[in-house]
Amino acid sequence: MTSQPKHSRPSPTERTRRLLSEAARELLRTGAPLTVQSAAELAGVSRATAYRYLPNNDAVLMHATMPLVEDAGQRLQPPEPDTPDDDTSPTGLPEQASTLVRRMGVWAFDHEHELRTLLRLSLAPERANRVPRRGQTNRDVWISELLEGLPAHVSQAARERLAVALVPLFGADAVVWSTDIAHVDQETALDVMAWIAATLVQATIDEA
């Protein structure tokens, strides 16, 4: 008779840590205060217990934002080229840039409230060194990987300029300028951002 595999139950410590992490994420999603007390109340544990896992309010922020960054890194994959040669061809790379920016844009709008909260916190003087804006969506990684597909004749200066030009097309920055400043709906914003990305990449290749 074949024995059934046993699934170990999470320990009380693991369960409490999970409850507090989920509470921190929910606080961020809803815009509630990111404090140890708020996390403890939402998780249904005492403040004394919460402080064993979250020693201060910055720890609450860390637990709330880590899954957001991981989500962007795990769920969004660089677009696959149609053929092996497309990743370095002048016609293939602009389309990849367009597809990548659109995917990141969809993710950003899906997490709009969280990203706006992080943006607000990053601009607060007391948190200026604790909530870095550049690490919220891993955009540096995506841009770097995209630029690797540029033809060899593109200069380093042109690559660096393109990298800077692509930054506003990712994360909270893309959501803010397209909806708050340009006053366009989500679909229009995604179309415009995808077009900008393709145009910038193509112009860089043509200029070189």
PDB file of C-alpha atoms in Angstrom:
ATOM      1  CA  MET A   1       0.000   0.000   0.000  1.00  0.00           C
ATOM      2  CA  THR A   2       1.488   3.317  -1.155  1.00  0.00           C
ATOM      3  CA  SER A   3       1.851   5.892   1.557  1.00  0.00           C
ATOM      4  CA  GLN A   4       0.462   9.342   0.845  1.00  0.00           C
ATOM      5  CA  PRO A   5       2.901  12.264   1.020  1.00  0.00           C
ATOM      6  CA  LYS A   6       2.507  14.297   4.153  1.00  0.00           C
ATOM      7  CA  HIS A   7       2.113  18.032   3.808  1.00  0.00           C
ATOM      8  CA  SER A   8       3.693  19.784   6.726  1.00  0.00           C
ATOM      9  CA  ARG A   9       1.619  22.529   8.227  1.00  0.00           C
ATOM     10  CA  PRO A  10       3.192  25.952   8.633  1.00  0.00           C
ATOM     11  CA  SER A  11       4.516  26.615  12.083  1.00  0.00           C
ATOM     12  CA  PRO A  12       2.901  29.306  14.247  1.00  0.00           C
ATOM     13  CA  THR A  13       5.881  31.525  13.490  1.00  0.00           C
ATOM     14  CA  GLU A  14       5.526  31.083   9.728  1.00  0.00           C
ATOM     15  CA  ARG A  15       1.776  31.602   9.918  1.00  0.00           C
ATOM     16  CA  THR A  16       2.136  34.825  11.893  1.00  0.00           C
ATOM     17  CA  ARG A  17       4.796  36.151   9.548  1.00  0.00           C
ATOM     18  CA  ARG A  18       2.570  35.376   6.547  1.00  0.00           C
ATOM     19  CA  LEU A  19      -0.425  37.100   8.151  1.00  0.00           C
ATOM     20  CA  LEU A  20       1.590  40.223   8.873  1.00  0.00           C
ATOM     21  CA  SER A  21       3.081  40.303   5.355  1.00  0.00           C
ATOM     22  CA  GLU A  22      -0.373  39.961   3.827  1.00  0.00           C
ATOM     23  CA  ALA A  23      -1.640  42.707   6.118  1.00  0.00           C
ATOM     24  CA  ALA A  24       1.203  45.003   5.056  1.00  0.00           C
ATOM     25  CA  ARG A  25       0.405  44.424   1.386  1.00  0.00           C
ATOM     26  CA  GLU A  26      -3.275  45.133   2.027  1.00  0.00           C
ATOM     27  CA  LEU A  27      -2.422  48.369   3.818  1.00  0.00           C
ATOM     28  CA  LEU A  28      -0.399  49.484   0.814  1.00  0.00           C
ATOM     29  CA  ARG A  29      -3.127  48.477  -1.627  1.00  0.00           C
ATOM     30  CA  THR A  30      -5.828  50.398   0.205  1.00  0.00           C
ATOM     31  CA  GLY A  31      -3.742  53.432   1.111  1.00  0.00           C
ATOM     32  CA  ALA A  32      -4.024  52.831   4.863  1.00  0.00           C
ATOM     33  CA  PRO A  33      -1.221  53.907   7.249  1.00  0.00           C
ATOM     34  CA  LEU A  34       1.806  51.633   6.922  1.00  0.00           C
ATOM     35  CA  THR A  35       2.387  51.191  10.643  1.00  0.00           C
ATOM     36  CA  VAL A  36       3.067  48.241  12.895  1.00  0.00           C
ATOM     37  CA  GLN A  37      -0.144  48.909  14.793  1.00  0.00           C
ATOM     38  CA  SER A  38      -2.251  48.925  11.610  1.00  0.00           C
ATOM     39  CA  ALA A  39      -0.621  45.696  10.410  1.00  0.00           C
ATOM     40  CA  ALA A  40      -1.198  44.030  13.776  1.00  0.00           C
ATOM     41  CA  GLU A  41      -4.873  44.995  13.848  1.00  0.00           C
ATOM     42  CA  LEU A  42      -5.461  43.809  10.288  1.00  0.00           C
ATOM     43  CA  ALA A  43      -3.594  40.541  10.893  1.00  0.00           C
ATOM     44  CA  GLY A  44      -5.449  39.912  14.138  1.00  0.00           C
ATOM     45  CA  VAL A  45      -2.387  39.717  16.350  1.00  0.00           C
ATOM     46  CA  SER A  46      -1.258  41.764  19.314  1.00  0.00           C
ATOM     47  CA  ARG A  47       1.091  44.690  18.877  1.00  0.00           C
ATOM     48  CA  ALA A  48       3.660  42.929  21.060  1.00  0.00           C
ATOM     49  CA  THR A  49       3.594  39.954  18.681  1.00  0.00           C
ATOM     50  CA  ALA A  50       3.744  42.177  15.595  1.00  0.00           C
ATOM     51  CA  TYR A  51       6.819  44.000  16.898  1.00  0.00           C
ATOM     52  CA  ARG A  52       8.706  40.687  17.041  1.00  0.00           C
ATOM     53  CA  TYR A  53       8.384  40.425  13.249  1.00  0.00           C
ATOM     54  CA  LEU A  54       8.083  44.091  12.290  1.00  0.00           C
ATOM     55  CA  PRO A  55      10.369  46.081  14.588  1.00  0.00           C
ATOM     56  CA  ASN A  56       9.370  49.455  13.097  1.00  0.00           C
ATOM     57  CA  ASN A  57       7.192  51.094  10.461  1.00  0.00           C
ATOM     58  CA  ASP A  58       9.941  50.837   7.858  1.00  0.00           C
ATOM     59  CA  ALA A  59       9.768  47.056   8.180  1.00  0.00           C
ATOM     60  CA  VAL A  60       6.056  47.236   7.361  1.00  0.00           C
ATOM     61  CA  LEU A  61       6.891  49.217   4.236  1.00  0.00           C
ATOM     62  CA  MET A  62       9.541  46.682   3.245  1.00  0.00           C
ATOM     63  CA  HIS A  63       7.140  43.742   3.571  1.00  0.00           C
ATOM     64  CA  ALA A  64       4.474  45.659   1.664  1.00  0.00           C
ATOM     65  CA  THR A  65       6.673  46.593  -1.291  1.00  0.00           C
ATOM     66  CA  MET A  66       8.856  43.520  -1.756  1.00  0.00           C
ATOM     67  CA  PRO A  67       6.062  41.395  -3.289  1.00  0.00           C
ATOM     68  CA  LEU A  68       5.221  44.259  -5.662  1.00  0.00           C
ATOM     69  CA  VAL A  69       8.738  44.354  -7.078  1.00  0.00           C
ATOM     70  CA  GLU A  70       8.923  40.543  -7.200  1.00  0.00           C
ATOM     71  CA  ASP A  71       5.613  40.483  -9.050  1.00  0.00           C
ATOM     72  CA  ALA A  72       6.981  42.784 -11.735  1.00  0.00           C
ATOM     73  CA  GLY A  73      10.071  40.624 -12.117  1.00  0.00           C
ATOM     74  CA  GLN A  74       8.354  37.243 -12.195  1.00  0.00           C
ATOM     75  CA  ARG A  75       5.166  37.865 -14.150  1.00  0.00           C
ATOM     76  CA  LEU A  76       6.553  40.093 -16.882  1.00  0.00           C
ATOM     77  CA  GLN A  77       8.930  38.436 -19.282  1.00  0.00           C
ATOM     78  CA  PRO A  78      10.723  40.110 -22.185  1.00  0.00           C
ATOM     79  CA  PRO A  79       8.823  39.549 -25.462  1.00  0.00           C
ATOM     80  CA  GLU A  80      10.111  36.671 -27.521  1.00  0.00           C
ATOM     81  CA  PRO A  81      11.199  37.568 -31.066  1.00  0.00           C
ATOM     82  CA  ASP A  82       9.271  35.979 -33.940  1.00  0.00           C
ATOM     83  CA  THR A  83      12.467  34.628 -35.462  1.00  0.00           C
ATOM     84  CA  PRO A  84      15.978  34.118 -34.059  1.00  0.00           C
ATOM     85  CA  ASP A  85      17.258  37.129 -36.019  1.00  0.00           C
ATOM     86  CA  ASP A  86      14.587  39.587 -34.941  1.00  0.00           C
ATOM     87  CA  ASP A  87      16.174  40.443 -31.637  1.00  0.00           C
ATOM     88  CA  THR A  88      19.010  42.354 -33.359  1.00  0.00           C
ATOM     89  CA  SER A  89      17.270  43.490 -36.535  1.00  0.00           C
ATOM     90  CA  PRO A  90      16.259  47.151 -37.025  1.00  0.00           C
ATOM     91  CA  THR A  91      12.620  46.115 -37.511  1.00  0.00           C
ATOM     92  CA  GLY A  92      12.450  43.594 -34.656  1.00  0.00           C
ATOM     93  CA  LEU A  93      13.844  45.601 -31.742  1.00  0.00           C
ATOM     94  CA  PRO A  94      11.399  48.544 -31.961  1.00  0.00           C
ATOM     95  CA  GLU A  95       8.517  46.065 -31.873  1.00  0.00           C
ATOM     96  CA  GLN A  96      10.042  44.353 -28.836  1.00  0.00           C
ATOM     97  CA  ALA A  97      10.368  47.723 -27.113  1.00  0.00           C
ATOM     98  CA  SER A  98       6.750  48.504 -27.915  1.00  0.00           C
ATOM     99  CA  THR A  99       5.553  45.147 -26.578  1.00  0.00           C
ATOM    100  CA  LEU A 100       7.643  45.396 -23.409  1.00  0.00           C
ATOM    101  CA  VAL A 101       6.459  48.907 -22.568  1.00  0.00           C
ATOM    102  CA  ARG A 102       2.846  47.928 -23.181  1.00  0.00           C
ATOM    103  CA  ARG A 103       3.157  44.900 -20.873  1.00  0.00           C
ATOM    104  CA  MET A 104       4.800  46.983 -18.183  1.00  0.00           C
ATOM    105  CA  GLY A 105       2.144  49.639 -18.668  1.00  0.00           C
ATOM    106  CA  VAL A 106      -0.681  47.140 -18.138  1.00  0.00           C
ATOM    107  CA  TRP A 107       1.043  45.937 -14.959  1.00  0.00           C
ATOM    108  CA  ALA A 108       1.529  49.525 -13.747  1.00  0.00           C
ATOM    109  CA  PHE A 109      -2.139  50.402 -14.233  1.00  0.00           C
ATOM    110  CA  ASP A 110      -3.144  47.186 -12.464  1.00  0.00           C
ATOM    111  CA  HIS A 111      -1.026  48.307  -9.498  1.00  0.00           C
ATOM    112  CA  GLU A 112      -1.745  52.020  -9.851  1.00  0.00           C
ATOM    113  CA  HIS A 113      -2.772  52.628  -6.268  1.00  0.00           C
ATOM    114  CA  GLU A 114       0.259  50.862  -4.826  1.00  0.00           C
ATOM    115  CA  LEU A 115       2.642  52.654  -7.192  1.00  0.00           C
ATOM    116  CA  ARG A 116       1.142  56.038  -6.387  1.00  0.00           C
ATOM    117  CA  THR A 117       1.497  55.308  -2.681  1.00  0.00           C
ATOM    118  CA  LEU A 118       5.153  54.361  -3.157  1.00  0.00           C
ATOM    119  CA  LEU A 119       5.726  57.487  -5.220  1.00  0.00           C
ATOM    120  CA  ARG A 120       4.189  59.653  -2.516  1.00  0.00           C
ATOM    121  CA  LEU A 121       6.291  57.978   0.172  1.00  0.00           C
ATOM    122  CA  SER A 122       9.485  58.296  -1.855  1.00  0.00           C
ATOM    123  CA  LEU A 123       8.933  62.048  -2.147  1.00  0.00           C
ATOM    124  CA  ALA A 124       8.410  62.529   1.589  1.00  0.00           C
ATOM    125  CA  PRO A 125      11.545  64.148   3.100  1.00  0.00           C
ATOM    126  CA  GLU A 126      11.599  61.782   6.072  1.00  0.00           C
ATOM    127  CA  ARG A 127      11.610  58.753   3.758  1.00  0.00           C
ATOM    128  CA  ALA A 128      13.814  60.058   0.984  1.00  0.00           C
ATOM    129  CA  ASN A 129      16.552  57.510   1.662  1.00  0.00           C
ATOM    130  CA  ARG A 130      14.240  54.627   2.596  1.00  0.00           C
ATOM    131  CA  VAL A 131      11.904  54.334  -0.399  1.00  0.00           C
ATOM    132  CA  PRO A 132      14.029  54.470  -3.539  1.00  0.00           C
ATOM    133  CA  ARG A 133      11.945  55.181  -6.643  1.00  0.00           C
ATOM    134  CA  ARG A 134      14.294  53.430  -9.060  1.00  0.00           C
ATOM    135  CA  GLY A 135      13.768  50.017  -7.486  1.00  0.00           C
ATOM    136  CA  GLN A 136       9.983  49.917  -7.569  1.00  0.00           C
ATOM    137  CA  THR A 137       9.471  48.227 -10.934  1.00  0.00           C
ATOM    138  CA  ASN A 138      12.896  46.863 -11.947  1.00  0.00           C
ATOM    139  CA  ARG A 139      12.748  49.125 -14.992  1.00  0.00           C
ATOM    140  CA  ASP A 140      16.545  49.434 -15.079  1.00  0.00           C
ATOM    141  CA  VAL A 141      16.731  45.674 -15.672  1.00  0.00           C
ATOM    142  CA  TRP A 142      14.170  45.715 -18.475  1.00  0.00           C
ATOM    143  CA  ILE A 143      15.782  48.694 -20.210  1.00  0.00           C
ATOM    144  CA  SER A 144      19.252  47.187 -19.914  1.00  0.00           C
ATOM    145  CA  GLU A 145      18.112  43.896 -21.429  1.00  0.00           C
ATOM    146  CA  LEU A 146      16.353  45.720 -24.248  1.00  0.00           C
ATOM    147  CA  LEU A 147      19.435  47.778 -25.105  1.00  0.00           C
ATOM    148  CA  GLU A 148      21.508  44.620 -25.414  1.00  0.00           C
ATOM    149  CA  GLY A 149      19.631  43.974 -28.666  1.00  0.00           C
ATOM    150  CA  LEU A 150      20.823  47.195 -30.303  1.00  0.00           C
ATOM    151  CA  PRO A 151      23.148  46.761 -33.308  1.00  0.00           C
ATOM    152  CA  ALA A 152      26.841  46.949 -32.537  1.00  0.00           C
ATOM    153  CA  HIS A 153      27.298  50.208 -34.465  1.00  0.00           C
ATOM    154  CA  VAL A 154      25.123  52.137 -31.989  1.00  0.00           C
ATOM    155  CA  SER A 155      27.459  54.215 -29.838  1.00  0.00           C
ATOM    156  CA  GLN A 156      27.602  54.054 -26.058  1.00  0.00           C
ATOM    157  CA  ALA A 157      26.442  57.661 -25.858  1.00  0.00           C
ATOM    158  CA  ALA A 158      23.372  56.852 -27.955  1.00  0.00           C
ATOM    159  CA  ARG A 159      22.625  53.804 -25.791  1.00  0.00           C
ATOM    160  CA  GLU A 160      22.806  55.868 -22.612  1.00  0.00           C
ATOM    161  CA  ARG A 161      20.580  58.555 -24.107  1.00  0.00           C
ATOM    162  CA  LEU A 162      17.991  55.954 -25.141  1.00  0.00           C
ATOM    163  CA  ALA A 163      18.054  54.398 -21.675  1.00  0.00           C
ATOM    164  CA  VAL A 164      17.253  57.772 -20.111  1.00  0.00           C
ATOM    165  CA  ALA A 165      14.506  58.471 -22.669  1.00  0.00           C
ATOM    166  CA  LEU A 166      12.770  55.162 -21.905  1.00  0.00           C
ATOM    167  CA  VAL A 167      12.623  55.692 -18.127  1.00  0.00           C
ATOM    168  CA  PRO A 168       9.336  57.714 -18.096  1.00  0.00           C
ATOM    169  CA  LEU A 169       7.554  54.866 -19.888  1.00  0.00           C
ATOM    170  CA  PHE A 170       7.669  52.564 -16.857  1.00  0.00           C
ATOM    171  CA  GLY A 171       6.022  52.388 -13.447  1.00  0.00           C
ATOM    172  CA  ALA A 172       4.384  55.211 -11.549  1.00  0.00           C
ATOM    173  CA  ASP A 173       5.934  57.869 -13.776  1.00  0.00           C
ATOM    174  CA  ALA A 174       4.122  56.491 -16.828  1.00  0.00           C
ATOM    175  CA  VAL A 175       0.794  56.383 -14.991  1.00  0.00           C
ATOM    176  CA  VAL A 176       1.135  59.910 -13.615  1.00  0.00           C
ATOM    177  CA  TRP A 177       2.093  61.791 -16.764  1.00  0.00           C
ATOM    178  CA  SER A 178      -0.365  59.966 -19.004  1.00  0.00           C
ATOM    179  CA  THR A 179      -3.426  60.235 -16.757  1.00  0.00           C
ATOM    180  CA  ASP A 180      -2.779  63.281 -14.562  1.00  0.00           C
ATOM    181  CA  ILE A 181      -1.015  65.524 -17.080  1.00  0.00           C
ATOM    182  CA  ALA A 182      -2.009  64.309 -20.553  1.00  0.00           C
ATOM    183  CA  HIS A 183      -5.522  63.362 -19.328  1.00  0.00           C
ATOM    184  CA  VAL A 184      -5.914  60.277 -21.511  1.00  0.00           C
ATOM    185  CA  ASP A 185      -7.590  56.972 -20.712  1.00  0.00           C
ATOM    186  CA  GLN A 186      -5.635  53.787 -20.054  1.00  0.00           C
ATOM    187  CA  GLU A 187      -5.878  52.325 -23.553  1.00  0.00           C
ATOM    188  CA  THR A 188      -4.764  55.578 -25.158  1.00  0.00           C
ATOM    189  CA  ALA A 189      -1.918  55.846 -22.665  1.00  0.00           C
ATOM    190  CA  LEU A 190      -0.742  52.322 -23.476  1.00  0.00           C
ATOM    191  CA  ASP A 191      -0.902  52.995 -27.222  1.00  0.00           C
ATOM    192  CA  VAL A 192       1.060  56.214 -26.877  1.00  0.00           C
ATOM    193  CA  MET A 193       3.702  54.711 -24.590  1.00  0.00           C
ATOM    194  CA  ALA A 194       4.192  51.716 -26.897  1.00  0.00           C
ATOM    195  CA  TRP A 195       4.502  54.039 -29.890  1.00  0.00           C
ATOM    196  CA  ILE A 196       7.020  56.255 -28.087  1.00  0.00           C
ATOM    197  CA  ALA A 197       9.166  53.242 -27.196  1.00  0.00           C
ATOM    198  CA  ALA A 198       9.230  51.906 -30.761  1.00  0.00           C
ATOM    199  CA  THR A 199       9.911  55.365 -32.189  1.00  0.00           C
ATOM    200  CA  LEU A 200      12.793  56.046 -29.811  1.00  0.00           C
ATOM    201  CA  VAL A 201      14.469  52.726 -30.544  1.00  0.00           C
ATOM    202  CA  GLN A 202      14.019  53.074 -34.296  1.00  0.00           C
ATOM    203  CA  ALA A 203      15.364  56.650 -34.254  1.00  0.00           C
ATOM    204  CA  THR A 204      18.418  55.506 -32.297  1.00  0.00           C
ATOM    205  CA  ILE A 205      19.129  52.768 -34.849  1.00  0.00           C
ATOM    206  CA  ASP A 206      18.559  55.033 -37.851  1.00  0.00           C
ATOM    207  CA  GLU A 207      20.702  57.812 -36.451  1.00  0.00           C
ATOM    208  CA  ALA A 208      23.590  55.444 -35.819  1.00  0.00           C
TER     209      ALA A 208
END
